[in-house]
Amino acid sequence: MAEPSAVEQRWLQAARDFARRALPAREGPDGPEPPQLDAVLRCLRSAVGGDLPLGYSFISISDLQRQQRMPCCSHLTWNTNEFKEWAHQGQGALPMQSALPRTYLILVGYLTDGRQEDKEKLVDGCLYVKDNTGIIPCELLYFQLEWLDSLFLFPSWSYIPQTDQSATGYVEILVDPVPVNLPKEVPDSIPVTYPVSAELLLTSRIPCKKRSKLTVAGELARLGPLLCIRHKTFFFLFLKCFTSAVWVPVLVQKPNQLAWHHILQLGRSYTITGLSMSSLKKSGHRMFVTGVSSCLLPYCAEQVREQPLDSALQGESTESSSLETAEQLSDSLELGVEEERPRSTKESKIISYVGTVTKILNVQAGLFLLDNKVCLCLAYQQLLNSARGLRPGACVELIDVHLLQKPLVSFPFIVLGACLSSTVVLKSFSRLSTPYQPPASSGNLYLQLLFRYNLGMPLYLWLVSLLEMFEERFSCFFGRHRPLLRSTHQNAGAAEKFLVPLLQAVVPDREEARDIYNEILAKVHQCPLQKYMTLNPPCQAPSLSAVCHVAEQKSWEGFSPSQLLSPLEAQHMGTQELNRRLTWSYYTVSPGSFQPRLILLGVLRVSSRSSSLQLQDKSSTLPCVIARKDGSPFTHTALLGSLLQVENYQLIVERFLQTDFPSWEHLENLEHVREKKNSVYVQFYFEDVQVLHAAEGQIQKCLRSGNSSSLRKKDDGSLTSELEAPEAKMLKLEDPKPDTHRDENCQGGQSSTRRTSCVSRLFLVTQKEGLMLRNYQLPGEKVGEGRELQRSFQATVLWLGRPQLWSHPRETGNLPELEESGCDGEESVTRQEALLLFMRKSLRWFPFLHLDGLYRFIVPCCSDLEVFDKLCFPPVPAKFLSRSSCPLCLPVQDTWHLQHETWISCLTERQLAAVSVQAGMDQRISSIPEVLSSSFTGSLVSFSGEIMERTLCASPKNEKPSVTVSLQKQKGSLLASGHSVKLSVSVAPGSPVMVDIYIAATYLQHLWGLLPGAKILFQNLERKISRFHNVYCTYIASSCVSIISLPASHLPFPSNPAGEASSPSLVFLSSLQPHLQNLPQARILCHLSCVLTLSLQWVCSLCSSIFKEGAGGGRNG
């Protein structure tokens, strides 16, 4: 024999190293030696034709799992042309997919069912390849029982890693493995009972001999799926007589027999030994059950002899205790039988089908697409092999599956549903490099809800569509590993909180549980897939971009400019006024306007650009206005970053037109509409919000019914301060950068980093100004002519107490600053005014900061009690104004967090005394009659009222905008700067007392919800008196508005879209006289028929005096 070459020697040395490390060793005369290596090499030479495959190398299981990150295949006996032909054929069904890349690796290992590897691990009936370094699941198309625990060489195989790199994949055995050792021998002669006689044993009530064991032979007629109930795995098989249709059921549940499931093939004949008879207590079904000593053998007529029937019909009756597991099946699943609905109920057809997997629709839901046209649903079976092998390109055979046509209106495919009587056989593996993503072994919400509510196929497909929508829209905010779609017995995930009420509403109560035994054992088949009815989804939850699109479409459907104005009103308008009145209108869309009804879902954020609240998902953002039903402002900063569900809401579409109608007679001619634009926002009440997922798992949902928002409920029902869970506020609450790509809107969940200490300070808001561009000069900033104005707002506050240092936030009590008092009872609380400046990211606090609210600033990761004082600076240089004459300015830092504690009206008398504000709590909110009174002397007024009418008008000529307003670019504003909106505000609908408020278009881009029917709190408006001695108000830079209540949902918004909710009635002079007593306010339509006298006077623009001939009446004349 020739001496091996150097290359061969190196290869053999590597093979010895592999065998020593990966194969079991045996003690020899010279110490441990790997005797298996010689057998492996002999087997290897035989497989490849004599020469050693020096181009291949051995690989252990651990190295394969650790080193191989991409799908690959190895074909030891193939040449290059054979491999190319094999790969080309695999791409026929999916030409866009690439074939599996070839590697040159040799895989050697033992085939096992995993029983000896982990004593605690549940035997699931799967097969594995193992060596000394590790174990990996495997799938085979053909398997023999004697292969178990034998060493094999695998000539052709594929390794398919999981899409999750941290988890291991599995091996597909493409051709039969080559045994290294000789197979086991088969017994010579076995006494058997055939199914005809065996069925007689099952159906008769003749007692069977105690502990008598039978051997039954027959043709495999049906093979049930592997099931796992209460940590016990089992399956049913059915043997049919060779000469008739009689069949008998056999329950296989011993761990060492679960591998039979891989051996059994429909139509083949088998012999099973050591069977005992048993019956189910509830249903009375009788069956054969395997014992510990039972064996499965291929049927061979020469090796069996028929056992006389009477030898088994003697002795005492007994029931096998091994059936307890099967008896617990219905108790564990608790699945109800779907009710029959006589109207439009269809019956599914039972068919067989062979097809190729072309797409994984949803592996977690058990949905696969076959041949690009048929959906295979395996959810009603348990996929204990984790859907291994079901990759795009694989061929499957389906036997006795249910065909359902159009189970869901919106589902595009015919559905084949596999029940517990169906058989799914993998016919060939995929040759494509497609990934493998296994279904979740625990916490699979798809299957949990399917079994809990016993859903039929139509409802299950609808459930799947909702869950897919949920994950697509919100996984980018909370991460795919966050519990959005996961559920435990203790904590329901966000998706479960959303879906359970919907399912409870559409699924009636089931009195009868799903009978697993009837589904598997009954002569007449019954299962949840047998009958169905095409489902129209009862509700929908589309993306926010789709919501905005549909709302915009509805607002323009059938739109005509003539709808915005009454004909009697329009015919008397001039061209300019006519087109101006058409410029701005709105349209309201309610949930009932959508079919099916529409549910809003979104993560609550604050826009850095507009400082408005927003609902956000992956697709878009939707500005929102949130009010409280008790009239108090919305202040719950803890909800930022939380996922909200809203079912009662009002979608508002603000419509903007550019028109050039010459007169009212041309309103039907849409050629005069030059441009149409719109903006969409939503408004709803906080009490109508359902929190599905709280930021960092914290939620202050159960708040006190009063105005205070400082309390929340513990699990035991007691109230505790929000400060006990400050992680809910110490989060990254700002929204994404303004101009980022849409996908960049999906920011990850907030960090839960531990903060060892933090500093807080309590304050009372005494004044808040509106959001606008201001020219702030902060200390340390360079002064330049090209300096841009900054969007900002400011608030005057009163510090309460001293800053607090927390070693941990939960140590803080409820408002400890208000408990600071001297021993003699005299006040010792520090009181100092400050002017807070909010810019950049701190603008996110604008919607939450309100007058008379007690708030707390929290500075995370800080222990300096002087942090607030160090950042303060005087508003103007001291040489112009002494420091004591005005409050210090404090720029609010981006990293600070705001927390609302309570309202001053909710403080106790002792706390009010500590604050020392009782004397200064003068009535600052006036009433509308007071504002209109001639005795009123204030120039800045605050009052509340309901908007009765909203009208767009030209800005008053005597109103000159401020410098900052005039410099403001109209970014985000759809109205021209020359326009103003006039709000007619009344105390209540029908009241004759009304005041007009003028707001320049420049301010409107930050003001949402100013609609007829809404009740608004206006603060710091400028009160003015016209030359006709009429009182009106204007919105200025220091003004602010808060929404007290939203318009009633029953108001006829679409029919009166121009902006009037309850305008005065229109009457004629002829009908006015009889109704003067009952008509407190009205608009009069009349024609001018005669001018009796006319007097014209000129007024001086400088001194407002009457101009006389020759000179003005004033000193300047």
mmCIF file of C-alpha atoms in Angstrom, residues 68-211:
data_model
loop_
_atom_site.group_PDB
_atom_site.id
_atom_site.type_symbol
_atom_site.label_atom_id
_atom_site.label_comp_id
_atom_site.label_asym_id
_atom_site.label_seq_id
_atom_site.Cartn_x
_atom_site.Cartn_y
_atom_site.Cartn_z
ATOM 1 C CA GLN A 68 -22.289 29.017 10.152
ATOM 2 C CA ARG A 69 -24.500 32.117 10.035
ATOM 3 C CA MET A 70 -26.060 31.626 6.611
ATOM 4 C CA PRO A 71 -28.010 28.685 5.164
ATOM 5 C CA CYS A 72 -25.775 26.185 3.367
ATOM 6 C CA CYS A 73 -25.729 22.648 2.042
ATOM 7 C CA SER A 74 -23.126 19.910 1.616
ATOM 8 C CA HIS A 75 -23.248 17.102 -0.972
ATOM 9 C CA LEU A 76 -20.414 14.680 -0.425
ATOM 10 C CA THR A 77 -21.044 12.460 -3.449
ATOM 11 C CA TRP A 78 -22.046 15.057 -6.045
ATOM 12 C CA ASN A 79 -19.942 16.724 -8.674
ATOM 13 C CA THR A 80 -20.371 20.353 -9.680
ATOM 14 C CA ASN A 81 -22.765 19.682 -12.562
ATOM 15 C CA GLU A 82 -25.023 17.551 -10.403
ATOM 16 C CA PHE A 83 -25.174 20.265 -7.770
ATOM 17 C CA LYS A 84 -25.972 22.983 -10.336
ATOM 18 C CA GLU A 85 -28.778 20.884 -11.798
ATOM 19 C CA TRP A 86 -30.180 20.253 -8.320
ATOM 20 C CA ALA A 87 -30.044 23.967 -7.444
ATOM 21 C CA HIS A 88 -31.586 25.020 -10.784
ATOM 22 C CA GLN A 89 -34.556 22.704 -10.317
ATOM 23 C CA GLY A 90 -35.176 24.135 -6.874
ATOM 24 C CA GLN A 91 -35.520 27.665 -8.266
ATOM 25 C CA GLY A 92 -38.378 26.751 -10.598
ATOM 26 C CA ALA A 93 -41.191 27.788 -8.247
ATOM 27 C CA LEU A 94 -39.391 30.830 -6.876
ATOM 28 C CA PRO A 95 -37.002 32.165 -9.545
ATOM 29 C CA MET A 96 -36.266 35.327 -7.546
ATOM 30 C CA GLN A 97 -34.794 33.330 -4.653
ATOM 31 C CA SER A 98 -31.165 32.207 -4.619
ATOM 32 C CA ALA A 99 -30.200 28.566 -4.213
ATOM 33 C CA LEU A 100 -28.476 27.208 -1.137
ATOM 34 C CA PRO A 101 -24.718 27.857 -1.297
ATOM 35 C CA ARG A 102 -22.539 24.757 -1.202
ATOM 36 C CA THR A 103 -20.031 24.040 1.521
ATOM 37 C CA TYR A 104 -17.556 21.190 1.719
ATOM 38 C CA LEU A 105 -18.163 19.773 5.171
ATOM 39 C CA ILE A 106 -18.573 16.238 6.504
ATOM 40 C CA LEU A 107 -21.234 15.691 9.155
ATOM 41 C CA VAL A 108 -21.069 12.628 11.383
ATOM 42 C CA GLY A 109 -23.252 12.024 14.411
ATOM 43 C CA TYR A 110 -25.805 9.940 16.248
ATOM 44 C CA LEU A 111 -29.528 10.083 15.508
ATOM 45 C CA THR A 112 -31.480 10.403 18.747
ATOM 46 C CA ASP A 113 -34.871 11.501 20.065
ATOM 47 C CA GLY A 114 -33.277 13.656 22.757
ATOM 48 C CA ARG A 115 -34.267 11.553 25.775
ATOM 49 C CA GLN A 116 -30.786 11.152 27.223
ATOM 50 C CA GLU A 117 -29.608 14.712 26.709
ATOM 51 C CA ASP A 118 -31.648 16.604 29.276
ATOM 52 C CA LYS A 119 -33.640 14.765 31.916
ATOM 53 C CA GLU A 120 -35.715 17.866 32.606
ATOM 54 C CA LYS A 121 -36.472 18.510 28.939
ATOM 55 C CA LEU A 122 -39.857 17.418 27.624
ATOM 56 C CA VAL A 123 -39.601 14.753 24.941
ATOM 57 C CA ASP A 124 -41.402 16.364 22.032
ATOM 58 C CA GLY A 125 -41.105 13.643 19.403
ATOM 59 C CA CYS A 126 -38.424 15.483 17.420
ATOM 60 C CA LEU A 127 -35.234 13.913 16.112
ATOM 61 C CA TYR A 128 -31.715 15.216 16.700
ATOM 62 C CA VAL A 129 -28.164 14.756 15.500
ATOM 63 C CA LYS A 130 -25.625 14.737 18.322
ATOM 64 C CA ASP A 131 -21.959 14.248 19.015
ATOM 65 C CA ASN A 132 -19.763 14.928 22.024
ATOM 66 C CA THR A 133 -19.817 18.675 21.380
ATOM 67 C CA GLY A 134 -23.521 19.337 21.049
ATOM 68 C CA ILE A 135 -26.938 18.414 19.708
ATOM 69 C CA ILE A 136 -29.034 19.925 16.926
ATOM 70 C CA PRO A 137 -32.604 19.250 15.692
ATOM 71 C CA CYS A 138 -32.935 17.524 12.351
ATOM 72 C CA GLU A 139 -35.665 16.733 9.842
ATOM 73 C CA LEU A 140 -35.755 13.603 7.679
ATOM 74 C CA LEU A 141 -38.088 12.600 4.873
ATOM 75 C CA TYR A 142 -37.597 8.915 5.663
ATOM 76 C CA PHE A 143 -36.705 7.315 8.976
ATOM 77 C CA GLN A 144 -36.295 3.813 10.391
ATOM 78 C CA LEU A 145 -36.668 2.991 14.036
ATOM 79 C CA GLU A 146 -33.441 0.992 14.198
ATOM 80 C CA TRP A 147 -31.562 4.159 13.274
ATOM 81 C CA LEU A 148 -32.086 5.605 16.754
ATOM 82 C CA ASP A 149 -28.876 5.941 18.785
ATOM 83 C CA SER A 150 -26.774 4.750 15.847
ATOM 84 C CA LEU A 151 -23.788 6.548 14.355
ATOM 85 C CA PHE A 152 -24.301 7.834 10.824
ATOM 86 C CA LEU A 153 -22.473 9.585 8.037
ATOM 87 C CA PHE A 154 -24.684 12.178 6.355
ATOM 88 C CA PRO A 155 -23.687 12.468 2.677
ATOM 89 C CA SER A 156 -26.140 15.278 1.794
ATOM 90 C CA TRP A 157 -27.585 17.771 4.246
ATOM 91 C CA SER A 158 -28.510 21.420 4.650
ATOM 92 C CA TYR A 159 -27.992 23.622 7.683
ATOM 93 C CA ILE A 160 -30.689 26.260 8.195
ATOM 94 C CA PRO A 161 -29.875 28.824 10.925
ATOM 95 C CA GLN A 162 -32.570 30.882 12.585
ATOM 96 C CA THR A 163 -33.131 34.493 11.642
ATOM 97 C CA ASP A 164 -32.323 35.237 15.283
ATOM 98 C CA GLN A 165 -28.553 34.840 15.357
ATOM 99 C CA SER A 166 -28.539 34.058 19.069
ATOM 100 C CA ALA A 167 -30.568 30.858 18.552
ATOM 101 C CA THR A 168 -29.520 27.619 16.863
ATOM 102 C CA GLY A 169 -30.934 26.338 13.630
ATOM 103 C CA TYR A 170 -31.574 22.809 12.414
ATOM 104 C CA VAL A 171 -30.333 20.267 9.847
ATOM 105 C CA GLU A 172 -32.300 18.933 6.894
ATOM 106 C CA ILE A 173 -31.168 15.425 5.922
ATOM 107 C CA LEU A 174 -31.516 15.421 2.124
ATOM 108 C CA VAL A 175 -30.697 11.752 1.425
ATOM 109 C CA ASP A 176 -30.715 8.673 3.626
ATOM 110 C CA PRO A 177 -27.804 8.637 6.081
ATOM 111 C CA VAL A 178 -25.182 5.911 5.786
ATOM 112 C CA PRO A 179 -24.924 3.762 8.956
ATOM 113 C CA VAL A 180 -21.442 3.364 10.347
ATOM 114 C CA ASN A 181 -22.473 0.253 12.309
ATOM 115 C CA LEU A 182 -24.731 -2.699 11.383
ATOM 116 C CA PRO A 183 -28.511 -2.207 11.945
ATOM 117 C CA LYS A 184 -30.465 -4.131 14.566
ATOM 118 C CA GLU A 185 -32.212 -7.417 13.792
ATOM 119 C CA VAL A 186 -35.980 -7.863 13.517
ATOM 120 C CA PRO A 187 -37.881 -10.656 15.389
ATOM 121 C CA ASP A 188 -38.849 -13.720 13.384
ATOM 122 C CA SER A 189 -42.485 -14.493 14.220
ATOM 123 C CA ILE A 190 -45.057 -12.408 16.086
ATOM 124 C CA PRO A 191 -48.643 -13.328 17.032
ATOM 125 C CA VAL A 192 -51.000 -10.543 15.880
ATOM 126 C CA THR A 193 -54.665 -9.509 16.016
ATOM 127 C CA TYR A 194 -56.109 -7.939 12.882
ATOM 128 C CA PRO A 195 -58.311 -4.767 13.006
ATOM 129 C CA VAL A 196 -61.584 -6.626 12.390
ATOM 130 C CA SER A 197 -61.086 -8.723 15.497
ATOM 131 C CA ALA A 198 -59.529 -5.805 17.373
ATOM 132 C CA GLU A 199 -62.547 -3.592 16.690
ATOM 133 C CA LEU A 200 -64.786 -6.305 18.067
ATOM 134 C CA LEU A 201 -62.769 -6.148 21.241
ATOM 135 C CA LEU A 202 -63.227 -2.367 21.437
ATOM 136 C CA THR A 203 -66.924 -2.243 20.606
ATOM 137 C CA SER A 204 -68.016 -5.202 22.722
ATOM 138 C CA ARG A 205 -68.519 -4.909 26.451
ATOM 139 C CA ILE A 206 -66.854 -8.248 27.067
ATOM 140 C CA PRO A 207 -64.288 -7.718 29.825
ATOM 141 C CA CYS A 208 -60.707 -8.179 28.755
ATOM 142 C CA LYS A 209 -58.130 -10.160 30.692
ATOM 143 C CA LYS A 210 -56.294 -8.179 33.348
ATOM 144 C CA ARG A 211 -52.936 -6.978 32.077
#
